[in-house]
Amino acid sequence: MDEKNKDLETQAKEPASGASPEKLPESQSYTRLEPNGDAAVHNPETASTKDIPVEAVHSAEGVTPEGEPFATATKEEAEASSTHAFFDEAASEPARPATQASGNNGTVPPIPPTRAGGGNLSGNNGGSGEPPKKDGKKKTIWGAFLAGILGVLIGALIVLGFSWGALHDDNNNDATSTTSNTGTTKKVTVENTTGTTQALEKVQDAVVSVLNYQAGTSIATGDTTEDEASSGSGVVYKKNNGKAYVVTNNHVVEGANKLEVTFSSGKKAEAKLVGTDKWNDLAVLEISDKYVTKVAEFGNSDAVKVGEIAIAIGSPLGTEFAGSVTQGIVSGVNRTVPVDTNGDGTEDWEAEVIQTDAAINPGNSGGALVNIEGQVIGINSMKISTENVEGIGFAIPSNTVVPIIDQLEKNGEVERPSLGVTLRDVDTIPEVQQQQFLKLPSGVDYGAMVQEVVAGSAADKAGLKKYDVIVEMNGKKVTNSMTLRQILYANDVKIGDKMEVKYYREGKKETTTVTLTAASSTNQ
């Protein structure tokens, strides 16, 4: 390497005085400008050197009008550029990127065009002598890389567009077009069928409203009237010989002078009360089948599982909301809920029920609790209604309902075994009287005390008397009158069965055998 080139190489590696030691970004480049006088390259930090106007930079013959050599050419290059051919030839080659500063005066001069045929260039690339061909490859590769990325992005957008369109079509199934060629909006029809809607198609029209009319007196005339006292729901479960039968709750029809059924279509039919069962809170009505379009099917409540879907159908708050549907799950099975059947404030029965969180409101009583197959698994009956409780409702299981309504339909009543007595719970009697009057031994503070014995009843025939305290029946402990009824009304106990009864009389424990008889009265 000659001294001249060595000095130039050393000069290229050192930053110019007053210039930033950092290299210019490789992405920044200068393109060759047309000689128009507005594209002068000028560094405002340069104070010691002459400002070189663009006209001087692009003057012919490689020298400025003042006769000084061209700013970025060596003396030899300036002398060699005696004609415009030098610039004409260079115009066909691309400009090289400015990667570092040259010179010692802080001026960053324009980069000279690359000569055709290559050679070492001072102040350009550190004396590397890289041919212009190689620089062109870099640009070509970089351009191809950018084009490739752009292509990938465009392709991804197209795929996303098609995916969104397909998803939109799937969500709308049978939706019609929303726009036309004229840009006007059309109505969209969506077919949305679920298990719930299919279940409702089977049973919803079989659920009716039940209106309870009771005697009243007109304020204006003083005449006796029949006014709507309350309303509930019911389920049409049978249709035969021009008649249809509706199951509802006993408390829905209680005290009625007249009963009326309203269908989902709005049609009305007068109803006849066939029979009631207050212990299970059930009643059966008979109506004309003229407006009956659907009959409900009962499911197997013993197969119901906690967590399965439960759908409640009824008329909450009256006929205005007839046919309302709420959905939840089965929250519990085989629940026992204490019930006051006679309204005296004392719980005298325990109902076995299905618990659900499907909304059950006043007016839903007697309506259907349905599974996802559209089968009635329960008759909605009650709910816990306190300020701090939400979503606890109860339905009478269908397997309890079916045998009861069969008996009501045939006999107008449910024939149950009976002792023929009225009872009082021992735990409601003061302790002093338990010991002094009933003479119960220490530790016996439970049982059902006989208040009255019906003449000729099973208890009378077995020798039971007033003030006897029953503590055991059929081998099961009797803690109060409620447990006695549960033993007496169990499914495995039949009329005519013989049952052993243990009781205390005057402080002595005695045993007798009772032959159960049928009774429709409220006596046990």
Short mmCIF file of C-alpha atoms in Angstrom, two decimals:
data_model
loop_
_atom_site.label_atom_id
_atom_site.label_comp_id
_atom_site.label_asym_id
_atom_site.label_seq_id
_atom_site.Cartn_x
_atom_site.Cartn_y
_atom_site.Cartn_z
CA MET A 1 0.00 0.00 0.00
CA ASP A 2 1.54 3.40 -1.01
CA GLU A 3 1.80 6.24 1.47
CA LYS A 4 -0.99 8.12 -0.18
CA ASN A 5 -3.53 5.36 0.24
CA LYS A 6 -2.25 4.59 3.75
CA ASP A 7 -2.83 8.18 4.85
CA LEU A 8 -6.30 8.15 3.35
CA GLU A 9 -7.16 4.91 5.15
CA THR A 10 -5.95 6.30 8.47
CA GLN A 11 -7.89 9.46 7.86
CA ALA A 12 -11.08 7.53 7.10
CA LYS A 13 -10.92 5.62 10.41
CA GLU A 14 -10.57 8.76 12.56
CA PRO A 15 -13.56 11.01 13.15
CA ALA A 16 -13.37 14.50 11.75
CA SER A 17 -12.74 17.31 14.21
CA GLY A 18 -16.00 18.62 15.54
CA ALA A 19 -17.99 15.66 14.12
CA SER A 20 -19.81 12.96 16.13
CA PRO A 21 -17.68 9.83 16.58
CA GLU A 22 -20.73 7.68 15.90
CA LYS A 23 -21.21 6.34 12.41
CA LEU A 24 -24.19 7.43 10.42
CA PRO A 25 -26.96 4.85 10.31
CA GLU A 26 -26.49 2.45 7.46
CA SER A 27 -30.08 2.99 6.40
CA GLN A 28 -29.40 6.63 5.72
CA SER A 29 -28.08 7.27 2.21
CA TYR A 30 -27.74 10.11 -0.17
CA THR A 31 -28.97 9.90 -3.70
CA ARG A 32 -27.38 11.71 -6.58
CA LEU A 33 -29.22 15.02 -7.11
CA GLU A 34 -29.92 16.91 -10.25
CA PRO A 35 -27.93 20.18 -10.53
CA ASN A 36 -30.70 22.56 -9.39
CA GLY A 37 -28.92 24.62 -6.75
CA ASP A 38 -31.41 23.69 -3.97
CA ALA A 39 -29.66 20.53 -2.87
CA ALA A 40 -26.47 21.86 -1.33
CA VAL A 41 -24.92 19.61 1.31
CA HIS A 42 -23.84 21.91 4.12
CA ASN A 43 -22.76 21.26 7.68
CA PRO A 44 -23.66 24.18 9.95
CA GLU A 45 -20.89 23.16 12.38
CA THR A 46 -18.16 23.91 9.79
CA ALA A 47 -16.65 27.30 10.52
CA SER A 48 -13.09 27.14 9.21
CA THR A 49 -13.78 25.94 5.73
CA LYS A 50 -15.44 27.63 2.86
CA ASP A 51 -19.05 26.96 2.24
CA ILE A 52 -19.16 25.14 -1.03
CA PRO A 53 -22.30 25.96 -3.01
CA VAL A 54 -23.92 23.12 -4.90
CA GLU A 55 -23.08 24.83 -8.18
CA ALA A 56 -19.41 24.42 -7.28
CA VAL A 57 -19.85 20.77 -6.35
CA HIS A 58 -21.38 19.97 -9.67
CA SER A 59 -19.15 22.20 -11.81
CA ALA A 60 -17.52 20.60 -14.78
CA GLU A 61 -13.79 19.76 -15.12
CA GLY A 62 -13.54 18.63 -11.42
CA VAL A 63 -12.75 22.12 -10.12
CA THR A 64 -14.78 24.93 -8.61
CA PRO A 65 -15.40 28.22 -10.43
CA GLU A 66 -12.72 29.72 -8.18
CA GLY A 67 -10.19 27.29 -9.59
CA GLU A 68 -9.87 25.02 -6.52
CA PRO A 69 -10.04 21.23 -6.77
CA PHE A 70 -13.45 19.45 -6.37
CA ALA A 71 -14.13 19.08 -2.61
CA THR A 72 -14.42 15.30 -2.42
CA ALA A 73 -11.98 14.25 -5.10
CA THR A 74 -8.26 13.70 -4.75
CA LYS A 75 -5.98 15.91 -6.72
CA GLU A 76 -5.33 13.11 -9.19
CA GLU A 77 -9.06 12.47 -9.61
CA ALA A 78 -9.73 16.15 -10.18
CA GLU A 79 -7.00 16.36 -12.78
CA ALA A 80 -8.23 13.22 -14.45
CA SER A 81 -11.78 14.60 -14.67
CA SER A 82 -11.13 16.95 -17.58
CA THR A 83 -14.48 16.38 -19.20
CA HIS A 84 -18.10 15.66 -18.25
CA ALA A 85 -17.56 12.01 -19.13
CA PHE A 86 -16.54 11.28 -15.56
CA PHE A 87 -19.95 12.36 -14.23
CA ASP A 88 -21.84 10.87 -17.12
CA GLU A 89 -20.25 7.52 -16.49
CA ALA A 90 -20.88 7.74 -12.74
CA ALA A 91 -24.54 8.56 -13.28
CA SER A 92 -25.19 4.98 -14.34
CA GLU A 93 -23.99 3.60 -10.95
CA PRO A 94 -25.92 3.77 -7.62
CA ALA A 95 -24.79 6.08 -4.88
CA ARG A 96 -23.05 4.42 -1.92
CA PRO A 97 -24.30 4.85 1.63
CA ALA A 98 -22.49 7.29 3.88
CA THR A 99 -21.14 5.18 6.71
CA GLN A 100 -18.52 7.41 8.29
CA ALA A 101 -17.06 10.94 8.16
CA SER A 102 -13.87 11.95 6.33
CA GLY A 103 -11.54 14.89 6.49
CA ASN A 104 -10.30 16.81 9.50
CA ASN A 105 -12.47 19.88 9.28
CA GLY A 106 -15.73 18.40 10.57
CA THR A 107 -17.45 18.63 7.16
CA VAL A 108 -19.47 15.67 6.01
CA PRO A 109 -19.13 16.01 2.25
CA PRO A 110 -21.33 14.40 -0.37
CA ILE A 111 -20.26 10.89 -1.28
CA PRO A 112 -18.68 10.76 -4.70
CA PRO A 113 -20.25 8.52 -7.29
CA THR A 114 -18.69 5.12 -7.71
CA ARG A 115 -16.54 4.61 -10.75
CA ALA A 116 -17.49 1.96 -13.20
CA GLY A 117 -15.00 -0.85 -13.01
CA GLY A 118 -14.28 -0.48 -9.25
CA GLY A 119 -11.01 0.58 -7.61
CA ASN A 120 -10.13 1.95 -4.17
CA LEU A 121 -12.15 4.98 -3.04
CA SER A 122 -10.79 7.25 -0.36
CA GLY A 123 -13.00 8.53 2.46
CA ASN A 124 -15.80 6.17 1.43
CA ASN A 125 -15.55 2.76 2.98
CA GLY A 126 -12.26 2.88 4.78
CA GLY A 127 -10.26 1.96 1.68
CA SER A 128 -11.91 -1.41 1.31
CA GLY A 129 -12.21 -1.05 -2.43
CA GLU A 130 -15.58 -2.84 -2.40
CA PRO A 131 -16.92 -2.95 -5.97
CA PRO A 132 -20.28 -1.37 -6.74
CA LYS A 133 -21.66 -4.73 -7.77
CA LYS A 134 -21.59 -6.02 -4.20
CA ASP A 135 -23.49 -2.99 -2.90
CA GLY A 136 -26.21 -3.62 -5.46
CA LYS A 137 -26.62 -7.17 -4.15
CA LYS A 138 -27.17 -5.88 -0.63
CA LYS A 139 -29.91 -3.61 -1.85
CA THR A 140 -31.48 -6.40 -3.90
CA ILE A 141 -31.47 -8.81 -0.94
CA TRP A 142 -32.85 -6.14 1.39
CA GLY A 143 -35.59 -5.29 -1.08
CA ALA A 144 -36.46 -8.95 -1.52
CA PHE A 145 -36.59 -9.38 2.25
CA LEU A 146 -38.96 -6.43 2.62
CA ALA A 147 -41.10 -7.69 -0.24
CA GLY A 148 -41.26 -11.13 1.40
CA ILE A 149 -42.40 -9.71 4.73
CA LEU A 150 -44.99 -7.57 2.98
CA GLY A 151 -46.27 -10.64 1.13
CA VAL A 152 -46.56 -12.62 4.36
CA LEU A 153 -48.49 -9.79 6.02
CA ILE A 154 -50.88 -9.46 3.10
CA GLY A 155 -51.40 -13.23 3.03
CA ALA A 156 -52.12 -13.31 6.75
CA LEU A 157 -54.69 -10.53 6.40
CA ILE A 158 -56.42 -12.41 3.58
CA VAL A 159 -56.56 -15.63 5.64
CA LEU A 160 -57.92 -13.76 8.65
CA GLY A 161 -60.53 -12.16 6.44
CA PHE A 162 -61.72 -15.53 5.14
CA SER A 163 -61.68 -17.01 8.68
CA TRP A 164 -63.77 -14.17 10.05
CA GLY A 165 -66.23 -14.56 7.21
CA ALA A 166 -66.55 -18.29 7.83
CA LEU A 167 -67.03 -17.77 11.57
CA HIS A 168 -69.64 -15.11 10.89
CA ASP A 169 -71.49 -17.51 8.61
CA ASP A 170 -71.38 -20.32 11.22
CA ASN A 171 -72.74 -18.10 13.96
CA ASN A 172 -75.65 -17.00 11.81
CA ASN A 173 -76.49 -20.45 10.39
CA ASP A 174 -79.46 -19.73 8.13
CA ALA A 175 -79.13 -15.95 8.22
CA THR A 176 -80.24 -14.13 5.12
CA SER A 177 -78.11 -11.47 3.43
CA THR A 178 -78.07 -8.21 5.32
CA THR A 179 -77.24 -5.97 2.35
CA SER A 180 -78.17 -5.77 -1.31
CA ASN A 181 -76.38 -4.32 -4.32
CA THR A 182 -78.12 -1.04 -3.68
CA GLY A 183 -76.76 -0.90 -0.12
CA THR A 184 -80.18 -1.19 1.54
CA THR A 185 -80.40 -3.27 4.76
CA LYS A 186 -82.52 -6.41 4.82
CA LYS A 187 -84.00 -8.25 7.80
CA VAL A 188 -81.96 -11.16 9.17
CA THR A 189 -83.55 -14.43 10.21
CA VAL A 190 -81.52 -16.62 12.59
CA GLU A 191 -82.44 -20.21 13.37
CA ASN A 192 -81.43 -20.70 17.03
CA THR A 193 -82.46 -24.10 18.39
CA THR A 194 -81.18 -25.39 21.74
CA GLY A 195 -82.01 -28.25 24.07
CA THR A 196 -84.09 -25.85 26.15
CA THR A 197 -86.18 -24.65 23.21
CA GLN A 198 -86.76 -28.24 22.10
CA ALA A 199 -87.87 -29.21 25.62
CA LEU A 200 -90.27 -26.26 25.73
CA GLU A 201 -91.85 -27.23 22.41
CA LYS A 202 -92.94 -30.51 24.03
CA VAL A 203 -94.48 -29.17 27.22
CA GLN A 204 -94.96 -25.39 27.32
CA ASP A 205 -98.50 -25.39 25.91
CA ALA A 206 -99.52 -28.00 28.50
CA VAL A 207 -98.86 -25.51 31.33
CA VAL A 208 -101.91 -23.38 32.17
CA SER A 209 -102.94 -20.63 34.57
CA VAL A 210 -105.40 -21.54 37.34
CA LEU A 211 -107.69 -18.79 38.67
CA ASN A 212 -109.32 -19.07 42.09
CA TYR A 213 -112.62 -17.17 42.46
CA GLN A 214 -114.13 -16.73 45.90
CA ALA A 215 -117.34 -15.22 47.19
CA GLY A 216 -117.32 -11.52 47.91
CA THR A 217 -119.70 -8.63 48.42
CA SER A 218 -120.08 -5.71 46.06
CA ILE A 219 -119.40 -2.39 47.80
CA ALA A 220 -121.73 -0.56 45.43
CA THR A 221 -124.76 -2.86 45.55
CA GLY A 222 -124.13 -5.19 48.45
CA ASP A 223 -124.74 -8.18 46.18
CA THR A 224 -122.72 -11.39 46.45
CA THR A 225 -120.01 -11.61 43.82
CA GLU A 226 -117.31 -14.00 42.72
CA ASP A 227 -113.97 -12.23 42.63
CA GLU A 228 -110.58 -13.53 41.64
CA ALA A 229 -108.89 -14.21 44.96
CA SER A 230 -105.66 -15.76 43.76
CA SER A 231 -104.01 -17.44 40.82
CA GLY A 232 -101.45 -20.13 40.21
CA SER A 233 -100.37 -22.61 37.57
CA GLY A 234 -101.25 -26.12 36.53
CA VAL A 235 -100.17 -28.90 34.16
CA VAL A 236 -102.43 -30.79 31.75
CA TYR A 237 -101.33 -34.42 32.17
CA LYS A 238 -104.18 -36.43 30.64
CA LYS A 239 -106.75 -36.17 27.87
CA ASN A 240 -109.56 -38.71 27.48
CA ASN A 241 -113.15 -38.89 26.19
CA GLY A 242 -113.58 -35.17 25.70
CA LYS A 243 -112.09 -34.37 29.10
CA ALA A 244 -108.66 -33.30 30.26
CA TYR A 245 -107.10 -33.38 33.71
CA VAL A 246 -104.90 -30.75 35.33
CA VAL A 247 -102.61 -31.21 38.34
CA THR A 248 -101.93 -28.20 40.56
CA ASN A 249 -101.24 -27.40 44.23
CA ASN A 250 -103.86 -27.74 46.93
CA HIS A 251 -103.08 -24.24 48.20
CA VAL A 252 -103.83 -22.82 44.72
CA VAL A 253 -107.44 -24.06 44.77
CA GLU A 254 -108.12 -23.90 48.50
CA GLY A 255 -111.30 -22.02 49.43
CA ALA A 256 -112.44 -21.56 45.83
CA ASN A 257 -116.12 -21.14 44.88
CA LYS A 258 -115.19 -21.29 41.21
CA LEU A 259 -112.09 -22.35 39.29
CA GLU A 260 -111.02 -21.34 35.80
CA VAL A 261 -108.15 -22.41 33.56
CA THR A 262 -106.46 -20.11 31.02
CA PHE A 263 -104.43 -21.68 28.20
CA SER A 264 -101.29 -20.29 26.56
CA SER A 265 -103.47 -19.32 23.60
CA GLY A 266 -105.57 -17.08 25.85
CA LYS A 267 -108.60 -19.39 25.69
CA LYS A 268 -110.41 -20.08 28.96
CA ALA A 269 -112.26 -23.07 30.37
CA GLU A 270 -114.20 -23.57 33.60
CA ALA A 271 -112.62 -26.20 35.85
CA LYS A 272 -114.15 -28.72 38.24
CA LEU A 273 -112.30 -29.70 41.41
CA VAL A 274 -111.89 -33.50 41.43
CA GLY A 275 -109.98 -33.91 44.70
CA THR A 276 -107.18 -32.61 46.91
CA ASP A 277 -104.41 -33.94 49.13
CA LYS A 278 -103.29 -31.38 51.68
CA TRP A 279 -100.40 -33.46 52.98
CA ASN A 280 -98.65 -33.48 49.62
CA ASP A 281 -100.17 -30.15 48.54
CA LEU A 282 -101.73 -31.58 45.36
CA ALA A 283 -105.08 -31.18 43.60
CA VAL A 284 -106.68 -32.45 40.38
CA LEU A 285 -109.00 -30.41 38.13
CA GLU A 286 -111.22 -31.61 35.29
CA ILE A 287 -111.79 -29.45 32.18
CA SER A 288 -113.07 -29.80 28.63
CA ASP A 289 -110.35 -30.85 26.17
CA LYS A 290 -111.63 -28.38 23.54
CA TYR A 291 -108.63 -26.06 23.78
CA VAL A 292 -106.04 -28.63 24.87
CA THR A 293 -103.22 -28.89 22.32
CA LYS A 294 -100.47 -30.51 24.42
CA VAL A 295 -100.38 -33.06 27.22
CA ALA A 296 -97.34 -33.22 29.50
CA GLU A 297 -95.31 -36.40 30.02
CA PHE A 298 -94.00 -37.30 33.49
CA GLY A 299 -90.36 -38.28 33.91
CA ASN A 300 -88.68 -40.45 36.54
CA SER A 301 -87.80 -38.17 39.46
CA ASP A 302 -85.76 -40.94 41.10
CA ALA A 303 -83.30 -40.64 38.19
CA VAL A 304 -82.82 -36.89 38.63
CA LYS A 305 -79.22 -35.88 39.34
CA VAL A 306 -77.87 -32.84 41.11
CA GLY A 307 -76.49 -30.40 38.54
CA GLU A 308 -78.74 -31.34 35.63
CA ILE A 309 -80.75 -28.63 33.87
CA ALA A 310 -84.11 -27.75 35.40
CA ILE A 311 -86.69 -25.55 33.64
CA ALA A 312 -89.57 -23.96 35.54
CA ILE A 313 -92.72 -23.00 33.62
CA GLY A 314 -95.68 -21.13 35.08
CA SER A 315 -97.56 -17.88 35.55
CA PRO A 316 -95.63 -15.75 38.05
CA LEU A 317 -97.60 -12.80 39.42
CA GLY A 318 -100.72 -13.81 37.46
CA THR A 319 -101.87 -14.35 33.90
CA GLU A 320 -100.02 -11.28 32.64
CA PHE A 321 -96.80 -13.32 32.71
CA ALA A 322 -98.40 -16.66 31.81
CA GLY A 323 -96.07 -19.20 30.26
CA SER A 324 -92.93 -17.63 31.74
CA VAL A 325 -89.83 -19.81 31.57
CA THR A 326 -86.87 -19.79 33.95
CA GLN A 327 -83.89 -22.09 33.83
CA GLY A 328 -81.48 -23.34 36.46
CA ILE A 329 -80.21 -26.64 37.75
CA VAL A 330 -81.30 -29.30 40.20
CA SER A 331 -79.68 -28.07 43.40
CA GLY A 332 -80.63 -31.02 45.61
CA VAL A 333 -82.72 -34.19 45.75
CA ASN A 334 -84.52 -35.99 48.59
CA ARG A 335 -84.83 -32.78 50.59
CA THR A 336 -87.29 -32.69 53.51
CA VAL A 337 -88.98 -29.37 54.20
CA PRO A 338 -91.20 -28.77 57.26
CA VAL A 339 -94.68 -27.59 56.26
CA ASP A 340 -97.55 -26.03 58.18
CA THR A 341 -100.58 -27.54 56.47
CA ASN A 342 -103.36 -25.96 58.56
CA GLY A 343 -101.91 -22.51 59.03
CA ASP A 344 -101.72 -22.65 62.82
CA GLY A 345 -98.07 -21.69 62.87
CA THR A 346 -96.93 -25.19 63.80
CA GLU A 347 -95.10 -27.41 61.35
CA ASP A 348 -97.10 -30.60 61.05
CA TRP A 349 -95.64 -32.30 57.98
CA GLU A 350 -92.31 -32.77 56.22
CA ALA A 351 -92.51 -32.71 52.44
CA GLU A 352 -89.95 -34.61 50.39
CA VAL A 353 -88.97 -32.31 47.52
CA ILE A 354 -86.52 -31.50 44.72
CA GLN A 355 -84.52 -28.32 45.27
CA THR A 356 -83.78 -26.03 42.31
CA ASP A 357 -82.34 -22.57 41.70
CA ALA A 358 -84.64 -21.93 38.73
CA ALA A 359 -86.63 -18.82 39.66
CA ILE A 360 -89.97 -19.74 41.28
CA ASN A 361 -92.21 -16.80 42.18
CA PRO A 362 -95.75 -16.40 43.51
CA GLY A 363 -98.03 -17.74 40.78
CA ASN A 364 -95.56 -20.44 39.75
CA SER A 365 -97.16 -22.80 42.29
CA GLY A 366 -98.63 -25.82 40.55
CA GLY A 367 -96.51 -25.30 37.43
CA ALA A 368 -94.02 -27.70 35.90
CA LEU A 369 -90.38 -28.37 36.68
CA VAL A 370 -89.06 -29.90 33.48
CA ASN A 371 -85.87 -31.72 32.51
CA ILE A 372 -83.94 -31.20 29.26
CA GLU A 373 -86.04 -33.92 27.60
CA GLY A 374 -89.23 -31.92 28.16
CA GLN A 375 -90.50 -34.32 30.84
CA VAL A 376 -92.16 -33.09 34.04
CA ILE A 377 -89.95 -34.16 36.96
CA GLY A 378 -91.77 -32.12 39.59
CA ILE A 379 -94.68 -29.81 40.41
CA ASN A 380 -93.42 -26.47 41.71
CA SER A 381 -94.76 -25.91 45.18
CA MET A 382 -92.79 -23.50 47.36
CA LYS A 383 -89.65 -21.48 47.90
CA ILE A 384 -87.67 -20.00 50.77
CA SER A 385 -88.48 -16.32 50.68
CA THR A 386 -86.40 -14.28 53.08
CA GLU A 387 -84.26 -11.19 52.62
CA ASN A 388 -80.95 -13.01 52.73
CA VAL A 389 -81.90 -16.08 50.66
CA GLU A 390 -81.95 -16.30 46.89
CA GLY A 391 -82.60 -19.15 44.46
CA ILE A 392 -83.95 -21.89 46.77
CA GLY A 393 -87.18 -23.31 45.37
CA PHE A 394 -88.85 -26.69 45.77
CA ALA A 395 -90.93 -29.04 43.64
CA ILE A 396 -92.90 -32.17 44.55
CA PRO A 397 -91.16 -35.10 42.79
CA SER A 398 -93.08 -36.64 39.91
CA ASN A 399 -92.81 -40.12 41.45
CA THR A 400 -94.73 -38.76 44.46
CA VAL A 401 -97.21 -36.88 42.28
CA VAL A 402 -98.31 -39.69 39.93
CA PRO A 403 -99.79 -42.18 42.48
CA ILE A 404 -101.48 -39.33 44.37
CA ILE A 405 -103.22 -37.83 41.32
CA ASP A 406 -104.24 -41.31 40.15
CA GLN A 407 -106.09 -41.78 43.44
CA LEU A 408 -107.58 -38.28 43.33
CA GLU A 409 -108.80 -38.81 39.78
CA LYS A 410 -110.44 -42.14 40.65
CA ASN A 411 -111.64 -41.59 44.21
CA GLY A 412 -111.55 -37.83 44.78
CA GLU A 413 -109.36 -38.42 47.82
CA VAL A 414 -106.25 -40.27 48.98
CA GLU A 415 -106.97 -43.26 51.18
CA ARG A 416 -104.32 -43.50 53.84
CA PRO A 417 -103.95 -45.68 56.93
CA SER A 418 -105.31 -44.07 60.06
CA LEU A 419 -105.18 -44.57 63.83
CA GLY A 420 -108.25 -42.39 64.44
CA VAL A 421 -106.68 -39.93 66.91
CA THR A 422 -105.72 -36.28 67.24
CA LEU A 423 -102.27 -35.56 68.64
CA ARG A 424 -100.17 -32.96 70.47
CA ASP A 425 -96.39 -32.85 70.60
CA VAL A 426 -94.96 -33.54 74.06
CA ASP A 427 -92.26 -30.91 73.63
CA THR A 428 -95.00 -28.23 73.55
CA ILE A 429 -96.20 -29.27 77.01
CA PRO A 430 -94.57 -27.59 80.03
CA GLU A 431 -92.02 -29.80 81.80
CA VAL A 432 -93.90 -29.64 85.12
CA GLN A 433 -97.03 -31.07 83.50
CA GLN A 434 -94.99 -33.73 81.69
CA GLN A 435 -93.83 -35.03 85.07
CA GLN A 436 -96.83 -34.33 87.34
CA PHE A 437 -99.79 -34.84 85.01
CA LEU A 438 -98.49 -37.25 82.35
CA LYS A 439 -96.04 -38.78 84.85
CA LEU A 440 -93.38 -39.37 82.22
CA PRO A 441 -90.17 -40.87 83.56
CA SER A 442 -86.98 -38.82 83.67
CA GLY A 443 -85.37 -38.52 80.24
CA VAL A 444 -88.63 -39.01 78.31
CA ASP A 445 -89.42 -35.56 77.00
CA TYR A 446 -90.57 -36.57 73.53
CA GLY A 447 -93.48 -38.36 71.85
CA ALA A 448 -97.02 -37.64 70.59
CA MET A 449 -99.75 -37.27 73.20
CA VAL A 450 -103.25 -38.48 72.29
CA GLN A 451 -105.72 -35.59 72.67
CA GLU A 452 -108.82 -37.31 71.30
CA VAL A 453 -109.74 -40.85 70.22
CA VAL A 454 -112.39 -41.31 67.50
CA ALA A 455 -115.00 -43.82 68.54
CA GLY A 456 -114.76 -47.06 66.57
CA SER A 457 -111.38 -46.17 65.09
CA ALA A 458 -108.33 -48.40 64.96
CA ALA A 459 -106.90 -46.71 68.07
CA ASP A 460 -110.16 -47.14 69.96
CA LYS A 461 -110.25 -50.84 69.09
CA ALA A 462 -106.59 -51.22 70.16
CA GLY A 463 -107.35 -49.70 73.58
CA LEU A 464 -105.55 -46.36 73.25
CA LYS A 465 -106.93 -43.56 75.46
CA LYS A 466 -106.69 -39.82 75.91
CA TYR A 467 -103.37 -38.63 77.41
CA ASP A 468 -101.49 -41.73 76.30
CA VAL A 469 -98.03 -40.74 75.01
CA ILE A 470 -96.96 -42.72 71.91
CA VAL A 471 -93.14 -43.08 71.77
CA GLU A 472 -92.69 -45.92 69.26
CA MET A 473 -94.58 -47.33 66.28
CA ASN A 474 -93.70 -50.13 63.88
CA GLY A 475 -90.30 -50.37 65.56
CA LYS A 476 -89.46 -46.69 64.90
CA LYS A 477 -89.07 -43.91 67.46
CA VAL A 478 -91.87 -41.35 67.56
CA THR A 479 -90.50 -37.96 68.60
CA ASN A 480 -93.59 -35.90 67.69
CA SER A 481 -96.77 -36.02 65.63
CA MET A 482 -94.85 -35.29 62.42
CA THR A 483 -92.69 -38.40 62.71
CA LEU A 484 -95.78 -40.47 63.57
CA ARG A 485 -97.43 -39.37 60.29
CA GLN A 486 -94.31 -40.15 58.31
CA ILE A 487 -94.30 -43.68 59.73
CA LEU A 488 -98.04 -44.09 59.17
CA TYR A 489 -98.01 -42.68 55.60
CA ALA A 490 -94.90 -44.49 54.40
CA ASN A 491 -95.19 -46.15 51.00
CA ASP A 492 -94.71 -49.62 52.47
CA VAL A 493 -97.60 -49.22 54.93
CA LYS A 494 -101.02 -50.34 53.69
CA ILE A 495 -104.58 -50.23 54.95
CA GLY A 496 -105.26 -53.39 56.97
CA ASP A 497 -101.67 -53.76 58.14
CA LYS A 498 -101.07 -54.57 61.80
CA MET A 499 -98.69 -52.26 63.60
CA GLU A 500 -97.18 -52.50 67.10
CA VAL A 501 -97.50 -49.31 69.17
CA LYS A 502 -95.59 -48.51 72.41
CA TYR A 503 -96.82 -45.75 74.72
CA TYR A 504 -96.69 -44.38 78.28
CA ARG A 505 -99.82 -44.35 80.50
CA GLU A 506 -99.64 -43.06 84.07
CA GLY A 507 -95.85 -43.38 83.93
CA LYS A 508 -95.87 -47.00 82.77
CA LYS A 509 -94.70 -48.14 79.31
CA GLU A 510 -97.25 -50.32 77.53
CA THR A 511 -97.61 -52.05 74.13
CA THR A 512 -100.62 -52.68 71.87
CA THR A 513 -101.28 -53.80 68.30
CA VAL A 514 -103.30 -51.62 65.96
CA THR A 515 -105.01 -52.80 62.75
CA LEU A 516 -104.90 -49.83 60.39
CA THR A 517 -108.09 -48.62 58.77
CA ALA A 518 -108.71 -46.17 55.96
CA ALA A 519 -109.54 -42.59 56.78
CA SER A 520 -109.91 -39.41 54.77
CA SER A 521 -110.18 -37.16 57.80
CA THR A 522 -107.38 -35.06 59.22
CA ASN A 523 -107.11 -37.39 62.19
CA GLN A 524 -104.09 -39.66 62.32
#
